PDB file of C-alpha atoms in Angstrom:
ATOM      1  CA  MET A   1    -197.705 133.917 144.565  1.00 47.00           C
ATOM      2  CA  GLY A   2    -193.985 133.946 143.844  1.00 59.00           C
ATOM      3  CA  GLU A   3    -192.381 133.938 140.438  1.00 79.00           C
ATOM      4  CA  MET A   4    -192.229 130.771 138.369  1.00 89.00           C
ATOM      5  CA  VAL A   5    -189.135 128.666 138.983  1.00 92.00           C
ATOM      6  CA  ARG A   6    -187.597 127.212 135.823  1.00 93.00           C
ATOM      7  CA  VAL A   7    -186.321 123.671 136.348  1.00 94.00           C
ATOM      8  CA  VAL A   8    -184.404 121.347 134.034  1.00 92.00           C
ATOM      9  CA  VAL A   9    -184.252 117.627 134.795  1.00 92.00           C
ATOM     10  CA  VAL A  10    -181.074 115.894 133.589  1.00 89.00           C
ATOM     11  CA  HIS A  11    -181.266 112.104 133.691  1.00 85.00           C
ATOM     12  CA  GLY A  12    -180.008 109.440 131.294  1.00 81.00           C
ATOM     13  CA  GLU A  13    -182.922 107.038 131.771  1.00 86.00           C
ATOM     14  CA  THR A  14    -185.941 108.161 129.774  1.00 88.00           C
ATOM     15  CA  LEU A  15    -188.611 106.609 131.990  1.00 91.00           C
ATOM     16  CA  LEU A  16    -187.195 108.074 135.210  1.00 90.00           C
ATOM     17  CA  ARG A  17    -186.593 111.446 133.567  1.00 90.00           C
ATOM     18  CA  SER A  18    -190.230 111.547 132.423  1.00 92.00           C
ATOM     19  CA  ALA A  19    -191.465 110.543 135.881  1.00 94.00           C
ATOM     20  CA  LEU A  20    -189.416 113.302 137.534  1.00 94.00           C
ATOM     21  CA  VAL A  21    -190.728 115.860 135.043  1.00 94.00           C
ATOM     22  CA  GLN A  22    -194.343 114.821 135.713  1.00 94.00           C
ATOM     23  CA  LEU A  23    -193.789 114.946 139.461  1.00 94.00           C
ATOM     24  CA  LEU A  24    -192.322 118.448 139.314  1.00 95.00           C
ATOM     25  CA  ARG A  25    -195.033 119.676 136.930  1.00 93.00           C
ATOM     26  CA  SER A  26    -197.594 118.803 139.592  1.00 93.00           C
ATOM     27  CA  GLU A  27    -196.355 121.936 141.367  1.00 91.00           C
ATOM     28  CA  GLU A  28    -197.929 124.931 139.597  1.00 90.00           C
ATOM     29  CA  ALA A  29    -195.068 127.277 140.452  1.00 92.00           C
ATOM     30  CA  LEU A  30    -192.543 125.163 138.516  1.00 93.00           C
ATOM     31  CA  GLU A  31    -191.855 125.360 134.779  1.00 92.00           C
ATOM     32  CA  VAL A  32    -190.114 122.098 133.898  1.00 92.00           C
ATOM     33  CA  ALA A  33    -187.993 120.959 130.935  1.00 89.00           C
ATOM     34  CA  SER A  34    -185.681 117.963 130.559  1.00 84.00           C
ATOM     35  CA  GLN A  35    -182.669 116.736 128.681  1.00 76.00           C
ATOM     36  CA  CYS A  36    -180.452 113.681 128.424  1.00 72.00           C
ATOM     37  CA  PRO A  37    -177.021 114.225 130.062  1.00 62.00           C
ATOM     38  CA  ASP A  38    -175.110 112.990 127.017  1.00 59.00           C
ATOM     39  CA  ALA A  39    -177.070 115.094 124.549  1.00 50.00           C
ATOM     40  CA  ASP A  40    -175.032 117.089 122.109  1.00 46.00           C
ATOM     41  CA  GLY A  41    -175.709 119.807 119.607  1.00 36.00           C
ATOM     42  CA  ALA A  42    -178.760 122.003 120.192  1.00 33.00           C
ATOM     43  CA  GLU A  43    -180.372 119.562 122.602  1.00 40.00           C
ATOM     44  CA  GLY A  44    -177.212 119.505 124.696  1.00 43.00           C
ATOM     45  CA  ALA A  45    -176.969 123.279 124.889  1.00 48.00           C
ATOM     46  CA  ALA A  46    -177.669 124.777 128.293  1.00 57.00           C
ATOM     47  CA  LEU A  47    -181.392 125.192 128.832  1.00 67.00           C
ATOM     48  CA  PRO A  48    -182.315 128.360 130.727  1.00 79.00           C
ATOM     49  CA  ALA A  49    -183.106 127.267 134.270  1.00 88.00           C
ATOM     50  CA  ASP A  50    -183.060 128.457 137.860  1.00 92.00           C
ATOM     51  CA  VAL A  51    -182.475 124.920 139.169  1.00 94.00           C
ATOM     52  CA  CYS A  52    -181.149 121.691 137.654  1.00 93.00           C
ATOM     53  CA  VAL A  53    -182.297 118.337 139.064  1.00 94.00           C
ATOM     54  CA  VAL A  54    -179.690 115.674 138.278  1.00 92.00           C
ATOM     55  CA  ASP A  55    -178.862 112.084 139.247  1.00 90.00           C
ATOM     56  CA  GLY A  56    -175.728 112.058 141.411  1.00 87.00           C
ATOM     57  CA  GLU A  57    -174.282 109.149 139.439  1.00 82.00           C
ATOM     58  CA  TYR A  58    -173.868 111.438 136.410  1.00 79.00           C
ATOM     59  CA  LEU A  59    -171.791 113.908 138.402  1.00 74.00           C
ATOM     60  CA  SER A  60    -169.436 111.251 139.784  1.00 66.00           C
ATOM     61  CA  ASP A  61    -167.284 110.755 136.719  1.00 63.00           C
ATOM     62  CA  PRO A  62    -165.453 113.975 135.742  1.00 60.00           C
ATOM     63  CA  ASP A  63    -165.234 112.644 132.173  1.00 59.00           C
ATOM     64  CA  GLY A  64    -168.736 111.159 132.137  1.00 61.00           C
ATOM     65  CA  PRO A  65    -171.960 112.280 130.469  1.00 56.00           C
ATOM     66  CA  GLY A  66    -172.911 114.691 133.242  1.00 62.00           C
ATOM     67  CA  ALA A  67    -169.548 116.453 133.363  1.00 64.00           C
ATOM     68  CA  GLY A  68    -170.927 119.623 131.786  1.00 75.00           C
ATOM     69  CA  VAL A  69    -173.903 119.910 134.133  1.00 81.00           C
ATOM     70  CA  ARG A  70    -172.022 121.724 136.889  1.00 77.00           C
ATOM     71  CA  THR A  71    -170.448 124.068 134.357  1.00 77.00           C
ATOM     72  CA  ARG A  72    -173.855 124.895 132.886  1.00 81.00           C
ATOM     73  CA  TYR A  73    -175.849 125.314 136.071  1.00 83.00           C
ATOM     74  CA  GLY A  74    -173.288 126.130 138.776  1.00 82.00           C
ATOM     75  CA  ASP A  75    -174.331 125.484 142.365  1.00 86.00           C
ATOM     76  CA  ARG A  76    -178.075 125.563 141.597  1.00 91.00           C
ATOM     77  CA  LEU A  77    -178.125 121.764 141.495  1.00 93.00           C
ATOM     78  CA  VAL A  78    -180.533 119.413 143.250  1.00 95.00           C
ATOM     79  CA  VAL A  79    -178.649 116.120 143.263  1.00 94.00           C
ATOM     80  CA  LEU A  80    -180.531 112.839 143.663  1.00 94.00           C
ATOM     81  CA  THR A  81    -178.558 110.168 145.504  1.00 91.00           C
ATOM     82  CA  THR A  82    -178.785 107.630 148.342  1.00 89.00           C
ATOM     83  CA  ALA A  83    -177.157 107.080 151.719  1.00 86.00           C
ATOM     84  CA  LYS A  84    -175.654 103.878 150.281  1.00 85.00           C
ATOM     85  CA  ARG A  85    -173.386 105.971 148.020  1.00 82.00           C
ATOM     86  CA  PRO A  86    -171.485 108.248 150.452  1.00 82.00           C
ATOM     87  CA  GLY A  87    -168.718 108.878 147.926  1.00 79.00           C
ATOM     88  CA  VAL A  88    -171.181 110.194 145.333  1.00 82.00           C
ATOM     89  CA  LEU A  89    -172.882 112.285 147.993  1.00 84.00           C
ATOM     90  CA  ARG A  90    -169.603 113.758 149.223  1.00 81.00           C
ATOM     91  CA  ARG A  91    -168.428 114.704 145.719  1.00 81.00           C
ATOM     92  CA  ALA A  92    -171.720 116.480 145.027  1.00 85.00           C
ATOM     93  CA  PHE A  93    -171.493 118.368 148.328  1.00 85.00           C
ATOM     94  CA  ASP A  94    -167.818 119.278 147.884  1.00 81.00           C
ATOM     95  CA  GLY A  95    -168.574 120.337 144.308  1.00 82.00           C
ATOM     96  CA  GLY A  96    -170.923 122.999 145.635  1.00 86.00           C
ATOM     97  CA  ALA A  97    -174.344 121.498 144.843  1.00 90.00           C
ATOM     98  CA  LEU A  98    -176.880 123.304 147.024  1.00 93.00           C
ATOM     99  CA  GLY A  99    -179.498 120.543 147.070  1.00 94.00           C
ATOM    100  CA  LEU A 100    -179.037 116.903 148.101  1.00 94.00           C
ATOM    101  CA  VAL A 101    -182.179 114.740 148.031  1.00 95.00           C
ATOM    102  CA  ASP A 102    -182.470 111.083 149.002  1.00 94.00           C
ATOM    103  CA  LYS A 103    -183.881 109.015 146.139  1.00 93.00           C
ATOM    104  CA  ASN A 104    -185.994 107.218 148.746  1.00 92.00           C
ATOM    105  CA  ALA A 105    -187.534 110.434 150.100  1.00 92.00           C
ATOM    106  CA  PRO A 106    -191.218 111.342 149.679  1.00 93.00           C
ATOM    107  CA  ALA A 107    -192.007 113.264 146.487  1.00 92.00           C
ATOM    108  CA  HIS A 108    -192.695 116.533 148.306  1.00 93.00           C
ATOM    109  CA  ARG A 109    -189.052 116.618 149.507  1.00 94.00           C
ATOM    110  CA  LEU A 110    -187.861 117.066 145.927  1.00 95.00           C
ATOM    111  CA  ILE A 111    -190.295 119.922 145.326  1.00 95.00           C
ATOM    112  CA  THR A 112    -189.220 121.579 148.589  1.00 95.00           C
ATOM    113  CA  ALA A 113    -185.571 121.160 147.600  1.00 96.00           C
ATOM    114  CA  VAL A 114    -186.154 122.825 144.220  1.00 96.00           C
ATOM    115  CA  HIS A 115    -187.819 125.861 145.828  1.00 95.00           C
ATOM    116  CA  THR A 116    -185.071 126.095 148.478  1.00 95.00           C
ATOM    117  CA  VAL A 117    -182.229 125.934 145.947  1.00 95.00           C
ATOM    118  CA  ALA A 118    -184.008 128.441 143.669  1.00 94.00           C
ATOM    119  CA  LYS A 119    -183.640 130.934 146.540  1.00 93.00           C
ATOM    120  CA  GLY A 120    -179.907 130.196 146.715  1.00 93.00           C
ATOM    121  CA  GLU A 121    -180.237 128.251 149.970  1.00 94.00           C
ATOM    122  CA  ARG A 122    -178.912 124.801 150.876  1.00 94.00           C
ATOM    123  CA  PHE A 123    -181.225 121.773 151.152  1.00 95.00           C
ATOM    124  CA  LEU A 124    -179.952 118.519 152.683  1.00 93.00           C
ATOM    125  CA  ASP A 125    -182.256 115.573 153.333  1.00 90.00           C
ATOM    126  CA  GLU A 126    -181.806 114.562 156.962  1.00 87.00           C
ATOM    127  CA  THR A 127    -181.496 110.916 155.865  1.00 86.00           C
ATOM    128  CA  LEU A 128    -178.271 111.803 154.058  1.00 89.00           C
ATOM    129  CA  THR A 129    -176.395 113.565 156.861  1.00 84.00           C
ATOM    130  CA  VAL A 130    -174.735 110.455 158.328  1.00 79.00           C
ATOM    131  CA  ALA A 131    -173.784 109.230 154.845  1.00 78.00           C
ATOM    132  CA  LEU A 132    -172.271 112.634 154.107  1.00 79.00           C
ATOM    133  CA  LEU A 133    -170.021 112.279 157.142  1.00 74.00           C
ATOM    134  CA  LYS A 134    -169.070 108.754 156.051  1.00 68.00           C
ATOM    135  CA  GLY A 135    -168.174 110.104 152.628  1.00 63.00           C
ATOM    136  CA  ALA A 136    -165.732 112.476 154.304  1.00 64.00           C
ATOM    137  CA  GLU A 137    -164.028 109.503 155.930  1.00 70.00           C
ATOM    138  CA  MET A 138    -162.928 107.800 152.710  1.00 73.00           C
ATOM    139  CA  PRO A 139    -159.885 105.918 154.006  1.00 82.00           C
ATOM    140  CA  LEU A 140    -157.862 105.418 150.843  1.00 85.00           C
ATOM    141  CA  THR A 141    -155.196 107.640 149.328  1.00 87.00           C
ATOM    142  CA  THR A 142    -155.403 108.725 145.688  1.00 86.00           C
ATOM    143  CA  ARG A 143    -152.692 106.191 144.799  1.00 90.00           C
ATOM    144  CA  GLU A 144    -154.488 103.331 146.556  1.00 90.00           C
ATOM    145  CA  LEU A 145    -157.708 104.235 144.756  1.00 87.00           C
ATOM    146  CA  GLY A 146    -155.816 104.328 141.454  1.00 90.00           C
ATOM    147  CA  VAL A 147    -154.414 100.851 142.019  1.00 92.00           C
ATOM    148  CA  LEU A 148    -157.864  99.475 142.898  1.00 91.00           C
ATOM    149  CA  ALA A 149    -159.463 101.227 139.922  1.00 88.00           C
ATOM    150  CA  LEU A 150    -157.042  99.563 137.501  1.00 91.00           C
ATOM    151  CA  ALA A 151    -157.465  96.221 139.271  1.00 92.00           C
ATOM    152  CA  SER A 152    -161.246  96.565 138.859  1.00 89.00           C
ATOM    153  CA  GLN A 153    -160.675  96.752 135.098  1.00 90.00           C
ATOM    154  CA  GLY A 154    -158.897  93.390 135.249  1.00 91.00           C
ATOM    155  CA  ALA A 155    -155.347  94.733 134.996  1.00 91.00           C
ATOM    156  CA  PRO A 156    -152.747  92.373 136.509  1.00 92.00           C
ATOM    157  CA  VAL A 157    -150.100  93.661 138.940  1.00 93.00           C
ATOM    158  CA  ALA A 158    -147.472  93.977 136.192  1.00 94.00           C
ATOM    159  CA  GLU A 159    -149.732  96.155 134.043  1.00 94.00           C
ATOM    160  CA  ILE A 160    -150.777  98.327 136.991  1.00 93.00           C
ATOM    161  CA  ALA A 161    -147.113  98.817 137.873  1.00 93.00           C
ATOM    162  CA  ALA A 162    -146.252  99.828 134.308  1.00 93.00           C
ATOM    163  CA  ARG A 163    -149.199 102.218 133.948  1.00 92.00           C
ATOM    164  CA  LEU A 164    -148.565 103.932 137.279  1.00 92.00           C
ATOM    165  CA  HIS A 165    -144.756 103.856 136.958  1.00 93.00           C
ATOM    166  CA  LEU A 166    -144.367 101.821 140.140  1.00 92.00           C
ATOM    167  CA  SER A 167    -142.585  98.605 141.031  1.00 93.00           C
ATOM    168  CA  ARG A 168    -144.661  95.440 141.301  1.00 93.00           C
ATOM    169  CA  GLY A 169    -143.837  95.228 144.998  1.00 93.00           C
ATOM    170  CA  THR A 170    -145.129  98.755 145.570  1.00 94.00           C
ATOM    171  CA  VAL A 171    -148.372  97.917 143.745  1.00 93.00           C
ATOM    172  CA  ARG A 172    -148.819  94.828 145.953  1.00 93.00           C
ATOM    173  CA  ASN A 173    -148.186  96.974 149.043  1.00 94.00           C
ATOM    174  CA  TYR A 174    -150.792  99.546 147.946  1.00 93.00           C
ATOM    175  CA  MET A 175    -153.243  96.742 147.255  1.00 92.00           C
ATOM    176  CA  ALA A 176    -152.656  95.097 150.650  1.00 93.00           C
ATOM    177  CA  THR A 177    -153.002  98.445 152.448  1.00 92.00           C
ATOM    178  CA  ALA A 178    -156.237  99.256 150.595  1.00 90.00           C
ATOM    179  CA  ILE A 179    -157.693  95.826 151.430  1.00 89.00           C
ATOM    180  CA  ARG A 180    -156.835  96.311 155.117  1.00 88.00           C
ATOM    181  CA  LYS A 181    -158.155  99.888 155.296  1.00 85.00           C
ATOM    182  CA  VAL A 182    -161.605  99.056 153.913  1.00 82.00           C
ATOM    183  CA  GLY A 183    -161.875  95.836 155.933  1.00 81.00           C
ATOM    184  CA  ALA A 184    -162.036  93.617 152.863  1.00 83.00           C
ATOM    185  CA  ARG A 185    -161.202  89.916 152.608  1.00 86.00           C
ATOM    186  CA  ASN A 186    -159.339  90.233 149.311  1.00 89.00           C
ATOM    187  CA  ARG A 187    -158.881  92.497 146.297  1.00 89.00           C
ATOM    188  CA  ILE A 188    -162.273  91.599 144.760  1.00 89.00           C
ATOM    189  CA  ASP A 189    -164.022  92.405 148.028  1.00 86.00           C
ATOM    190  CA  ALA A 190    -162.097  95.696 148.314  1.00 88.00           C
ATOM    191  CA  ILE A 191    -163.156  96.697 144.792  1.00 88.00           C
ATOM    192  CA  ARG A 192    -166.783  95.866 145.625  1.00 84.00           C
ATOM    193  CA  ILE A 193    -166.701  97.929 148.832  1.00 83.00           C
ATOM    194  CA  VAL A 194    -165.109 100.937 147.152  1.00 84.00           C
ATOM    195  CA  GLN A 195    -167.483 100.870 144.165  1.00 82.00           C
ATOM    196  CA  SER A 196    -170.563 100.322 146.348  1.00 78.00           C
ATOM    197  CA  ALA A 197    -169.692 103.383 148.408  1.00 76.00           C
ATOM    198  CA  GLY A 198    -169.216 105.463 145.258  1.00 74.00           C
ATOM    199  CA  TRP A 199    -165.600 106.304 146.054  1.00 74.00           C
ATOM    200  CA  THR A 200    -164.501 105.487 142.502  1.00 66.00           C
TER     201      THR A 200
END
């Protein structure tokens, strides 16, 4: 028998966090703890762990509740995501996470991923490989994404122009280019496509 692997599960939804903990505790070689990603104080302090299992959505926003997870646990992350969110998947991969597990995978895949990452090796669910390549093909520039992000918050062209220090015509051009690049019908459709893919 190998040594016990210490695992911490970081998830903002209590029911899902508890279910993940119970699933992992079914494996005798795993010692499992959990915490909420936006915990602060003592509860938010880094728990000693060999592997951290975390929802990919919490790693997407650099200013979000899971921003400290990568700092605390480094590359020993098993990130839970789906093929429908190639942007989220790509950011986790580019950020150095060793484990990428499809949320729709059988339970044993998560346990295998934890053991693999604990050894410092990469684990990638085969169902995510095509999505990972799609995530690398994000067609928009940083500026085009910025314009769409502000538009998604309801900002009109004039406000977007002022906030990004651009002319209104330039904002309209960025918007039109973004709509064309993602194959959208209009700005609302473009925002939906970009958000669905996890590119913002």
